[in-house]
Coordinates of C-alpha atoms in Angstrom, one line a residue:
M267 CA 70.8 -78.4 -8.0
R268 CA 70.0 -81.6 -7.0
D269 CA 71.2 -84.6 -9.1
Y270 CA 68.2 -85.6 -11.5
D271 CA 68.6 -88.7 -10.6
E272 CA 67.5 -88.0 -6.8
V273 CA 64.5 -85.5 -8.2
I274 CA 63.1 -88.6 -9.9
A275 CA 64.0 -91.2 -7.5
F276 CA 60.1 -91.3 -6.6
L277 CA 59.1 -92.9 -10.4
G278 CA 61.0 -95.8 -9.1
E279 CA 63.3 -97.7 -11.5
W280 CA 61.4 -100.6 -13.3
G281 CA 57.4 -99.4 -13.6
P282 CA 55.0 -99.6 -17.0
F283 CA 56.4 -95.8 -18.1
Q284 CA 60.2 -97.4 -18.2
R285 CA 59.2 -100.8 -19.4
L286 CA 57.3 -98.5 -22.7
I287 CA 61.0 -96.7 -23.4
F288 CA 63.0 -99.2 -22.7
F289 CA 61.0 -101.9 -25.5
L290 CA 59.9 -99.3 -27.9
L291 CA 63.4 -97.4 -28.3
S292 CA 65.1 -101.1 -28.5
A293 CA 62.4 -101.9 -30.9
S294 CA 63.3 -98.7 -33.0
I295 CA 67.0 -100.6 -33.8
I296 CA 66.1 -103.3 -35.8
P297 CA 65.8 -101.6 -38.6
N298 CA 69.4 -101.3 -38.4
G299 CA 70.4 -104.5 -37.7
F300 CA 69.3 -105.3 -41.6
N301 CA 70.9 -101.6 -42.9
G302 CA 74.1 -101.8 -41.7
M303 CA 75.0 -105.0 -42.7
S304 CA 72.7 -105.6 -45.7
V305 CA 76.0 -104.9 -47.7
V306 CA 76.7 -108.2 -46.8
F307 CA 74.3 -109.8 -49.6
L308 CA 73.1 -107.1 -51.6
A309 CA 77.2 -106.7 -53.1
G310 CA 78.0 -110.0 -52.8
T311 CA 80.2 -112.0 -55.3
P312 CA 79.3 -115.2 -56.7
E313 CA 81.5 -116.9 -58.4
H314 CA 82.4 -116.3 -61.7
R315 CA 84.3 -117.1 -65.1
C316 CA 84.6 -115.4 -68.5
R317 CA 81.6 -115.7 -70.7
V318 CA 82.4 -117.8 -73.9
P319 CA 79.8 -116.7 -76.9
A320 CA 77.8 -119.6 -78.6
A321 CA 78.8 -117.7 -81.8
A322 CA 82.3 -118.7 -81.0
N323 CA 81.4 -121.9 -83.1
L324 CA 83.9 -123.9 -80.5
S325 CA 84.1 -127.9 -80.4
G326 CA 82.9 -128.8 -76.9
A327 CA 86.2 -130.4 -76.1
W328 CA 87.4 -126.7 -76.4
R329 CA 84.8 -124.9 -75.1
N330 CA 85.6 -126.8 -71.9
H331 CA 89.1 -125.5 -72.1
S332 CA 88.9 -122.6 -73.0
I333 CA 88.8 -121.0 -69.8
P334 CA 92.7 -121.1 -68.0
L335 CA 93.6 -122.4 -64.4
R336 CA 94.8 -121.5 -61.8
L337 CA 96.0 -121.9 -58.2
Q338 CA 93.4 -121.1 -55.1
D339 CA 93.5 -121.9 -51.9
G340 CA 95.8 -125.4 -53.0
R341 CA 93.6 -126.5 -55.8
Q342 CA 92.9 -125.6 -59.4
V343 CA 90.1 -123.4 -60.4
P344 CA 89.0 -122.0 -63.4
H345 CA 89.9 -118.3 -63.9
S346 CA 87.6 -115.6 -62.8
C347 CA 88.9 -112.9 -65.2
R348 CA 90.9 -114.4 -68.1
R349 CA 90.2 -116.7 -71.0
Y350 CA 92.3 -118.2 -73.2
R351 CA 92.2 -115.8 -77.0
L352 CA 88.7 -116.9 -79.1
A353 CA 90.3 -116.2 -82.5
L354 CA 92.8 -119.2 -81.4
L355 CA 90.2 -121.6 -80.1
T356 CA 87.9 -121.1 -82.9
N357 CA 90.7 -121.8 -85.4
F358 CA 92.3 -124.8 -83.5
S359 CA 88.3 -125.7 -83.4
A360 CA 88.1 -125.6 -87.1
L361 CA 91.7 -127.4 -87.9
G362 CA 90.2 -130.5 -85.5
L363 CA 93.0 -130.1 -82.9
A364 CA 92.4 -131.4 -79.2
P365 CA 93.3 -129.4 -76.3
G366 CA 96.4 -130.7 -74.3
R367 CA 96.9 -133.4 -77.1
D368 CA 97.8 -131.4 -80.4
V369 CA 97.7 -127.7 -78.6
D370 CA 99.9 -127.0 -75.5
L371 CA 97.6 -124.5 -73.6
E372 CA 100.3 -123.2 -71.1
Q373 CA 101.0 -121.9 -74.3
L374 CA 98.0 -120.3 -75.4
E375 CA 98.2 -116.3 -75.5
Q376 CA 95.1 -114.9 -73.1
E377 CA 92.6 -112.0 -73.3
S378 CA 89.9 -110.2 -70.6
C379 CA 86.4 -111.1 -70.4
L380 CA 85.8 -109.1 -73.6
D381 CA 81.8 -110.6 -73.9
G382 CA 81.2 -110.6 -70.3
W383 CA 81.2 -112.7 -67.4
E384 CA 79.3 -115.7 -66.2
F385 CA 77.9 -116.0 -62.5
S386 CA 77.0 -118.8 -60.3
Q387 CA 73.6 -118.6 -58.9
D388 CA 74.1 -121.1 -56.3
V389 CA 74.4 -118.4 -53.4
Y390 CA 73.0 -115.6 -55.1
L391 CA 70.3 -114.9 -58.0
S392 CA 71.5 -111.4 -58.5
T393 CA 73.5 -109.0 -56.8
I394 CA 74.6 -104.9 -57.3
V395 CA 78.4 -107.3 -58.6
T396 CA 76.1 -109.1 -60.9
E397 CA 73.9 -106.5 -62.1
W398 CA 76.8 -104.0 -63.2
N399 CA 79.9 -106.2 -63.4
L400 CA 81.8 -105.1 -60.1
V401 CA 85.0 -108.1 -61.2
C402 CA 88.3 -108.2 -62.1
E403 CA 89.3 -104.7 -63.1
E404 CA 85.9 -103.2 -62.2
D405 CA 85.8 -104.8 -58.5
W406 CA 87.8 -102.0 -56.4
K407 CA 84.0 -100.9 -56.6
A408 CA 82.4 -103.1 -54.3
P409 CA 84.0 -102.4 -51.3
L410 CA 83.9 -98.6 -52.2
T411 CA 80.4 -99.1 -52.0
T412 CA 81.0 -100.6 -48.5
S413 CA 83.2 -97.7 -47.2
L414 CA 81.0 -95.2 -49.1
F415 CA 78.3 -96.2 -47.0
F416 CA 80.0 -96.1 -43.8
V417 CA 81.4 -92.2 -44.7
G418 CA 77.9 -91.8 -44.8
V419 CA 77.5 -93.3 -41.2
L420 CA 80.4 -90.9 -40.7
L421 CA 78.8 -87.9 -41.7
G422 CA 75.8 -88.8 -40.0
S423 CA 77.5 -89.5 -36.7
F424 CA 79.1 -86.1 -37.3
V425 CA 75.8 -84.0 -37.2
S426 CA 73.2 -85.8 -35.5
G427 CA 75.6 -85.6 -32.3
Q428 CA 75.2 -81.7 -32.5
L429 CA 71.3 -81.3 -33.8
S430 CA 70.2 -83.1 -30.9
D431 CA 71.9 -81.4 -28.5
R432 CA 70.7 -78.5 -29.9
F433 CA 67.2 -79.3 -31.5
G434 CA 66.1 -82.7 -29.2
R435 CA 66.6 -86.2 -28.9
K436 CA 63.5 -87.2 -30.5
S437 CA 62.7 -84.7 -34.0
I438 CA 66.1 -86.2 -34.2
L439 CA 65.5 -89.9 -33.7
F440 CA 62.8 -89.7 -36.1
A441 CA 64.3 -87.5 -38.7
T442 CA 67.1 -89.8 -39.0
M443 CA 65.1 -93.1 -39.1
A444 CA 63.0 -91.3 -41.8
V445 CA 66.4 -91.0 -43.9
Q446 CA 67.2 -94.2 -43.7
T447 CA 64.1 -96.0 -44.5
G448 CA 63.1 -93.7 -47.0
F449 CA 66.0 -93.6 -49.4
S450 CA 66.7 -97.1 -48.6
F451 CA 63.3 -97.6 -50.5
L452 CA 64.8 -95.6 -53.3
Q453 CA 68.0 -97.4 -54.0
V454 CA 65.3 -100.6 -54.9
F455 CA 65.1 -98.2 -58.6
S456 CA 68.6 -97.4 -58.6
V457 CA 69.5 -97.2 -62.7
S458 CA 73.8 -97.8 -62.2
W459 CA 76.3 -98.2 -59.6
E460 CA 76.6 -94.5 -59.3
M461 CA 72.7 -93.9 -58.7
F462 CA 73.2 -97.1 -55.6
T463 CA 75.9 -96.0 -53.7
V464 CA 75.3 -92.1 -53.5
L465 CA 71.4 -93.6 -52.0
F466 CA 73.7 -95.6 -50.1
I467 CA 75.8 -92.8 -48.1
I468 CA 72.5 -91.2 -47.7
V469 CA 71.2 -94.0 -46.1
G470 CA 74.4 -94.4 -44.0
M471 CA 73.7 -90.9 -43.0
G472 CA 70.4 -92.1 -41.6
Q473 CA 71.5 -95.3 -40.2
I474 CA 74.0 -95.7 -37.2
S475 CA 73.4 -91.7 -36.6
N476 CA 69.5 -92.8 -35.1
Y477 CA 71.2 -95.8 -32.9
V478 CA 73.2 -92.9 -31.2
V479 CA 70.3 -91.3 -30.5
A480 CA 67.9 -93.3 -29.1
F481 CA 70.5 -94.9 -26.8
I482 CA 71.5 -91.0 -25.5
L483 CA 67.6 -91.0 -25.5
G484 CA 66.7 -94.3 -23.2
T485 CA 70.4 -93.8 -21.1
E486 CA 68.7 -90.3 -20.3
I487 CA 65.7 -91.1 -19.4
L488 CA 65.7 -94.5 -17.7
G489 CA 67.4 -95.1 -13.9
K490 CA 70.6 -95.9 -12.8
S491 CA 69.9 -99.3 -12.4
V492 CA 68.3 -99.9 -16.0
R493 CA 70.8 -97.8 -17.7
I494 CA 73.3 -100.6 -18.1
I495 CA 71.0 -103.2 -19.4
F496 CA 69.4 -101.0 -21.7
S497 CA 72.9 -100.2 -23.4
T498 CA 73.9 -103.6 -23.5
L499 CA 70.6 -106.3 -23.3
G500 CA 68.4 -103.6 -25.1
V501 CA 69.5 -101.4 -28.1
C502 CA 72.1 -104.1 -28.6
T503 CA 70.3 -107.1 -28.4
F504 CA 68.0 -105.8 -30.6
F505 CA 70.3 -104.7 -33.2
A506 CA 71.6 -108.3 -33.4
L507 CA 68.2 -109.8 -33.6
G508 CA 67.5 -107.1 -36.9
Y509 CA 71.6 -108.9 -37.9
M510 CA 69.9 -112.5 -37.7
L511 CA 66.9 -111.8 -39.3
L512 CA 69.3 -110.1 -42.2
P513 CA 70.6 -113.9 -43.6
L514 CA 66.9 -115.8 -43.2
F515 CA 65.5 -112.8 -45.5
A516 CA 68.4 -112.6 -47.9
Y517 CA 67.6 -116.5 -48.0
F518 CA 64.3 -116.7 -49.3
L519 CA 64.7 -113.5 -51.5
R520 CA 67.6 -113.6 -53.1
E521 CA 67.4 -111.2 -55.5
W522 CA 69.2 -107.8 -54.6
R523 CA 66.2 -105.6 -55.0
A524 CA 63.5 -107.8 -53.3
L525 CA 65.4 -107.9 -50.8
L526 CA 66.2 -104.3 -50.6
L527 CA 62.6 -103.3 -50.7
A528 CA 61.9 -106.3 -48.4
L529 CA 64.6 -105.3 -45.2
S530 CA 63.3 -101.0 -46.4
A531 CA 59.8 -101.7 -45.4
P532 CA 60.1 -102.8 -41.2
G533 CA 61.3 -98.9 -41.0
L534 CA 57.8 -97.5 -41.6
L535 CA 56.7 -99.4 -38.6
C536 CA 59.0 -97.8 -36.2
A537 CA 56.2 -94.2 -37.4
P538 CA 53.8 -94.6 -35.4
L539 CA 56.1 -94.8 -31.9
W540 CA 56.6 -90.7 -32.1
W541 CA 53.1 -90.6 -30.7
F542 CA 55.1 -93.0 -27.3
I543 CA 58.6 -92.2 -27.2
P544 CA 59.1 -88.2 -24.8
E545 CA 61.9 -85.9 -25.4
S546 CA 64.4 -86.6 -22.9
P547 CA 64.0 -84.6 -19.8
R548 CA 67.4 -84.2 -18.8
W549 CA 68.0 -82.2 -22.0
L550 CA 64.8 -80.5 -21.5
I551 CA 66.1 -78.9 -18.2
S552 CA 69.5 -78.3 -20.0
Q553 CA 67.6 -76.2 -22.3
R554 CA 65.7 -74.7 -19.2
R555 CA 62.6 -75.8 -20.2
F556 CA 61.3 -76.8 -17.4
R557 CA 57.3 -77.2 -17.9
E558 CA 57.4 -79.4 -20.4
A559 CA 60.7 -81.7 -18.6
E560 CA 58.0 -81.7 -15.2
E561 CA 55.0 -82.8 -17.8
I562 CA 56.3 -85.5 -18.9
I563 CA 57.5 -86.3 -15.6
Q564 CA 54.4 -86.0 -14.6
K565 CA 52.9 -88.4 -17.0
A566 CA 55.5 -90.6 -16.4
A567 CA 54.1 -90.9 -12.6
K568 CA 50.9 -91.4 -13.5
M569 CA 51.3 -94.0 -15.9
N570 CA 53.4 -96.0 -12.8
H571 CA 50.5 -95.0 -10.4
I572 CA 52.5 -93.1 -8.4
A573 CA 51.2 -90.0 -7.0
A574 CA 54.4 -86.7 -8.2
P575 CA 54.9 -84.6 -5.8
A576 CA 53.0 -81.4 -5.7
V577 CA 56.7 -79.5 -6.9
I578 CA 59.3 -81.7 -8.7
F579 CA 61.8 -78.5 -9.3
D580 CA 62.4 -76.5 -6.5
P581 CA 61.3 -72.7 -7.3
V582 CA 64.5 -71.7 -6.0
E583 CA 66.6 -73.6 -7.9
L584 CA 65.0 -73.3 -11.4
Q585 CA 65.6 -69.4 -9.8
E586 CA 69.3 -70.2 -9.8
L587 CA 68.9 -72.2 -13.2
T588 CA 67.7 -69.5 -14.7
T589 CA 70.0 -66.6 -13.7
L590 CA 72.6 -68.7 -14.8
K591 CA 74.1 -68.0 -19.1
Q592 CA 73.2 -71.0 -20.4
E593 CA 76.5 -73.0 -21.9
K594 CA 77.0 -73.8 -25.5
V595 CA 78.8 -76.8 -26.3
F596 CA 80.8 -77.3 -29.3
I597 CA 83.2 -80.0 -30.3
L598 CA 85.9 -78.1 -29.3
D599 CA 84.7 -78.0 -25.9
L600 CA 85.7 -81.6 -25.6
F601 CA 89.1 -80.6 -26.0
R602 CA 88.9 -77.6 -23.1
T603 CA 91.6 -78.4 -20.6
W604 CA 94.7 -80.9 -21.1
N605 CA 92.5 -83.9 -19.2
I606 CA 89.8 -83.7 -20.9
A607 CA 90.9 -83.8 -24.0
T608 CA 93.5 -86.8 -23.0
I609 CA 90.0 -88.4 -22.2
T610 CA 88.6 -87.8 -26.0
I611 CA 91.6 -88.4 -27.9
M612 CA 91.8 -91.7 -26.5
S613 CA 88.5 -92.5 -27.2
L614 CA 88.4 -91.3 -30.1
L615 CA 91.1 -94.4 -30.6
L616 CA 89.3 -96.4 -28.5
W617 CA 85.9 -96.3 -30.7
M618 CA 87.9 -96.6 -34.3
L619 CA 90.2 -99.5 -33.6
T620 CA 87.4 -101.6 -32.1
S621 CA 85.1 -100.5 -34.6
V622 CA 87.8 -101.8 -37.7
G623 CA 87.8 -105.6 -35.7
Y624 CA 83.5 -105.3 -35.6
F625 CA 83.5 -104.5 -39.1
A626 CA 85.9 -106.6 -41.0
L627 CA 84.4 -109.2 -38.9
S628 CA 81.1 -108.7 -39.4
L629 CA 81.6 -108.0 -43.3
S630 CA 83.9 -111.1 -44.0
T631 CA 81.6 -113.9 -42.9
P632 CA 80.4 -114.8 -46.0
N633 CA 84.4 -115.8 -47.3
L634 CA 84.4 -118.0 -44.6
H635 CA 84.4 -121.6 -45.5
G636 CA 81.3 -123.3 -45.6
D637 CA 77.4 -121.5 -46.5
A638 CA 77.3 -117.7 -47.1
Y639 CA 74.0 -117.3 -45.1
L640 CA 74.4 -119.9 -41.9
N641 CA 77.8 -118.2 -41.6
T642 CA 76.4 -114.4 -41.4
F643 CA 73.8 -115.6 -38.9
L644 CA 76.0 -117.3 -36.6
S645 CA 77.9 -114.2 -36.5
A646 CA 75.0 -112.0 -35.6
L647 CA 74.0 -114.7 -33.6
I648 CA 77.4 -114.9 -31.4
E649 CA 76.3 -111.3 -30.8
V650 CA 73.8 -112.4 -27.7
P651 CA 75.9 -114.0 -25.7
A652 CA 78.7 -111.3 -26.0
Y653 CA 76.2 -108.3 -25.4
I654 CA 74.7 -110.8 -22.1
T655 CA 78.4 -111.0 -21.0
A656 CA 78.9 -107.5 -21.7
W657 CA 76.2 -106.8 -19.3
L658 CA 76.5 -108.9 -16.3
L659 CA 80.5 -107.4 -16.2
L660 CA 79.5 -104.0 -16.3
R661 CA 77.1 -104.5 -13.5
A662 CA 80.1 -105.1 -11.3
L663 CA 83.0 -104.6 -12.5
P664 CA 85.3 -101.8 -13.8
R665 CA 84.6 -100.2 -16.9
R666 CA 88.7 -100.2 -17.9
Y667 CA 89.7 -103.7 -17.0
V668 CA 86.5 -105.5 -18.4
I669 CA 87.1 -103.5 -22.1
A670 CA 90.7 -104.1 -21.8
G671 CA 90.1 -107.9 -21.3
V672 CA 87.3 -108.7 -23.8
L673 CA 89.4 -107.1 -26.3
S674 CA 93.0 -109.0 -25.4
V675 CA 90.9 -112.1 -25.6
G676 CA 89.6 -111.4 -28.8
G677 CA 92.4 -109.6 -30.2
G678 CA 94.4 -112.7 -28.9
V679 CA 92.5 -115.9 -30.6
L680 CA 92.2 -114.1 -33.7
L681 CA 96.4 -114.0 -34.0
L682 CA 95.8 -117.9 -33.6
I683 CA 94.2 -119.0 -36.5
Q684 CA 97.7 -117.7 -38.5
L685 CA 98.8 -121.0 -36.8
V686 CA 95.4 -123.5 -38.1
P687 CA 96.5 -125.3 -41.2
A688 CA 94.1 -124.5 -44.0
D689 CA 92.5 -127.8 -43.8
Y690 CA 90.8 -126.7 -40.2
H691 CA 88.3 -124.9 -41.7
M692 CA 85.8 -125.1 -38.4
V693 CA 88.5 -124.3 -35.9
S694 CA 89.3 -121.0 -37.9
T695 CA 85.8 -120.2 -38.5
G696 CA 85.5 -121.2 -34.6
L697 CA 87.9 -118.7 -33.4
A698 CA 87.0 -116.1 -36.2
L699 CA 83.6 -115.9 -33.8
L700 CA 85.3 -116.2 -30.7
G701 CA 86.8 -112.8 -32.0
K702 CA 83.8 -111.6 -32.9
F703 CA 82.3 -112.2 -29.8
G704 CA 85.2 -110.6 -27.8
V705 CA 85.5 -107.4 -29.9
T706 CA 81.4 -107.4 -30.1
S707 CA 81.5 -107.4 -26.2
A708 CA 84.2 -104.6 -25.9
F709 CA 82.1 -102.1 -28.8
S710 CA 78.8 -102.8 -26.5
M711 CA 80.8 -101.6 -23.6
L712 CA 82.0 -98.2 -25.3
Y713 CA 78.8 -96.6 -25.4
V714 CA 78.0 -96.7 -21.8
F715 CA 81.4 -96.0 -21.1
T716 CA 81.6 -92.5 -22.8
A717 CA 78.3 -91.7 -21.8
E718 CA 79.2 -91.9 -18.3
L719 CA 82.4 -90.2 -18.8
Y720 CA 80.9 -86.5 -20.5
P721 CA 78.1 -84.0 -18.9
T722 CA 74.8 -83.8 -19.7
L723 CA 75.2 -80.8 -22.1
A724 CA 77.6 -82.6 -24.1
R725 CA 76.8 -86.1 -23.8
N726 CA 75.3 -86.6 -27.2
T727 CA 78.0 -84.8 -29.0
A728 CA 81.2 -86.6 -27.2
V729 CA 78.9 -90.1 -28.3
G730 CA 78.4 -88.8 -32.0
V731 CA 82.1 -87.9 -32.4
A732 CA 82.8 -91.3 -30.8
S733 CA 81.1 -93.0 -32.9
T734 CA 82.5 -90.8 -35.6
A735 CA 85.7 -92.0 -35.3
S736 CA 84.1 -95.5 -35.1
R737 CA 82.7 -94.7 -38.7
V738 CA 86.4 -94.3 -39.9
G739 CA 87.4 -97.6 -38.8
S740 CA 84.2 -99.0 -40.5
V741 CA 85.6 -97.2 -43.7
V742 CA 88.8 -98.3 -43.9
A743 CA 87.6 -102.3 -42.4
P744 CA 86.3 -103.9 -46.4
Y745 CA 89.3 -103.0 -47.8
F746 CA 90.8 -105.3 -44.2
V747 CA 88.5 -107.9 -46.4
Y748 CA 89.6 -107.2 -49.6
L749 CA 93.1 -107.9 -48.3
G750 CA 91.6 -111.8 -47.5
A751 CA 91.3 -112.3 -51.8
Y752 CA 94.8 -112.0 -51.2
N753 CA 95.9 -113.8 -48.4
R754 CA 93.4 -115.8 -46.2
I755 CA 95.6 -114.8 -43.0
L756 CA 96.7 -111.4 -43.2
P757 CA 93.4 -109.8 -41.9
Y758 CA 93.1 -111.7 -38.8
I759 CA 96.9 -110.7 -38.6
L760 CA 96.0 -106.7 -38.6
M761 CA 92.7 -106.9 -36.4
G762 CA 94.6 -109.0 -33.9
S763 CA 97.6 -107.2 -34.0
L764 CA 95.4 -103.8 -33.5
T765 CA 92.6 -105.3 -31.0
V766 CA 95.2 -106.7 -28.4
L767 CA 96.5 -102.9 -28.5
I768 CA 94.1 -100.8 -28.2
G769 CA 92.8 -103.3 -25.5
I770 CA 96.2 -102.2 -23.9
L771 CA 95.5 -98.4 -24.3
T772 CA 92.0 -99.0 -22.4
L773 CA 93.8 -99.4 -18.9
F774 CA 95.3 -95.7 -19.0
F775 CA 91.3 -94.5 -19.1
P776 CA 90.1 -92.9 -16.1
E777 CA 87.4 -95.2 -14.6
S778 CA 84.0 -94.3 -14.5
F779 CA 82.2 -97.2 -12.2
G780 CA 79.9 -96.1 -9.5
M781 CA 79.7 -92.7 -10.4
T782 CA 77.0 -90.1 -11.0
L783 CA 76.5 -89.1 -14.3
P784 CA 78.0 -86.4 -14.5
E785 CA 76.2 -82.7 -15.7
T786 CA 78.7 -80.4 -15.9
F787 CA 81.9 -80.0 -17.0
E788 CA 83.4 -79.6 -13.8
Q789 CA 82.3 -82.8 -12.8
M790 CA 83.4 -84.6 -15.5
Q791 CA 87.2 -83.4 -13.8
K792 CA 86.4 -85.3 -11.0
V793 CA 85.4 -88.6 -12.5
K794 CA 87.7 -91.7 -10.4
G795 CA 91.1 -91.8 -11.8
F796 CA 91.4 -88.1 -11.5
T797 CA 93.5 -86.3 -9.1
S798 CA 93.3 -82.5 -8.6
R799 CA 97.2 -80.6 -8.5
K800 CA 97.5 -77.3 -7.8
K801 CA 100.7 -75.8 -8.5
K802 CA 102.1 -72.9 -5.9
G803 CA 101.3 -69.5 -6.8
D804 CA 98.1 -70.3 -8.4
S805 CA 95.6 -67.3 -9.5
K806 CA 92.3 -67.6 -7.9
E807 CA 91.1 -68.5 -11.2
K808 CA 93.0 -71.3 -11.6
E809 CA 92.4 -72.3 -7.8
E810 CA 88.7 -72.2 -9.2
N811 CA 89.4 -74.0 -12.6
P812 CA 92.4 -76.4 -11.8
K813 CA 94.6 -78.3 -13.9
V814 CA 93.8 -81.8 -14.2
L815 CA 96.6 -84.6 -14.5
I816 CA 95.2 -88.4 -15.2
T817 CA 96.4 -90.5 -12.6
A818 CA 95.9 -94.7 -13.7
F819 CA 94.9 -97.0 -10.8

């Protein structure tokens, strides 16, 4: 059968039909930017200290000195989780003793925050941390909430890729968008941390899953010249747009329930897109549903004001395809030969470690010096030039070299942060944003690179499995941020080292630049960067399915 791109070449590359698909699929990604990073504000931890109840009958002096001081970033600050024992302070106050003069505070017995905490409202009016006191002995729950969200994304990525290969791109796209919006709305009514977290897992299952399906759907409908710009300046930039709007919403809605409600509402606007976004003709052809595929192509031609051929698919070709046994693809097929398994394993590592850097840098922005809302906006804004850079590089340069390059630059500047003096906050912030620039550029390229390596029948499964590996990285990422509470440099050393390491590994991938999208696993084995070698004495069967070895060049 002729190549699909050759069959539909008469449609053109950038007619009204392609523009409609481009912008509608891209717009459907905006809610992902909201939900994907909303935990930055929903689970924000404001400054806090132990509550000293009015019933303690302390004098003003003893009330002011009821919280011990601790050293943090070179300065003395009130302790967040300890206070002096109130029974002692009450006795000292009744006796008229003065703190520091008559009583040595350093020798006083301390106790935990038995009466709860007082939370600063300078940044947040309320978060799930202040609602359910997720601090001190319970502070592990906040990063766990984020990790469990990404566990949901992991599960969704694992399932949605296979479902869309079986039941179609369009139906799974809208199903996952409905899950994301509906359960995000239900979170508003959470009555406990446990309920919030369980619902958050389900939101995660629908979150990046529909991002992956939208990407695959656009990749298969749009032509080769538009495919790269869709994958970078399309879905990625619209994700960044939603991400940039997040701190704007959070700035004006500083109570977490109101913020979550506002972030859930835009998902309802995606429902009417069902009547405008078609199924992937490529997928329909792979399912032998040729009439439906032709109808979509005929409608596209009509929208582009182009006269379609009377016969789009040659009857002889269709007869050939219908007599062939339809191939069913499972995850194990991604490991069916030695060289396909090698590509898959390297892809999993690439996605996972890149994801660690991206999400750890994104989630740590409120912890940078300065305003949390501005830092988050800058972290989102830096993604736009990162995507533009990715698009420009992918247009003209080999995939593996540009991905390795931006990862090495991003990881390298993160390693430089340890050399910056503690007082040079702006320099550290700038280097962190530059590192985010490099990792983000690479992350956006991975979708294109992986989709170009795998055949149509397994493309969404492959991207879904790779995306699942990236979610393993995102599950780990919140704990990189958590390490920053103990050593502000350690997270950047770890992220920088891993990013440089995976950049080097990328050089050993096969190259897909300039290649036609493969339709079968056999075509995948002919991707640039591979050579076939047959041993003497091979059977006829082995000659038809030669073992493929990696050759890096």
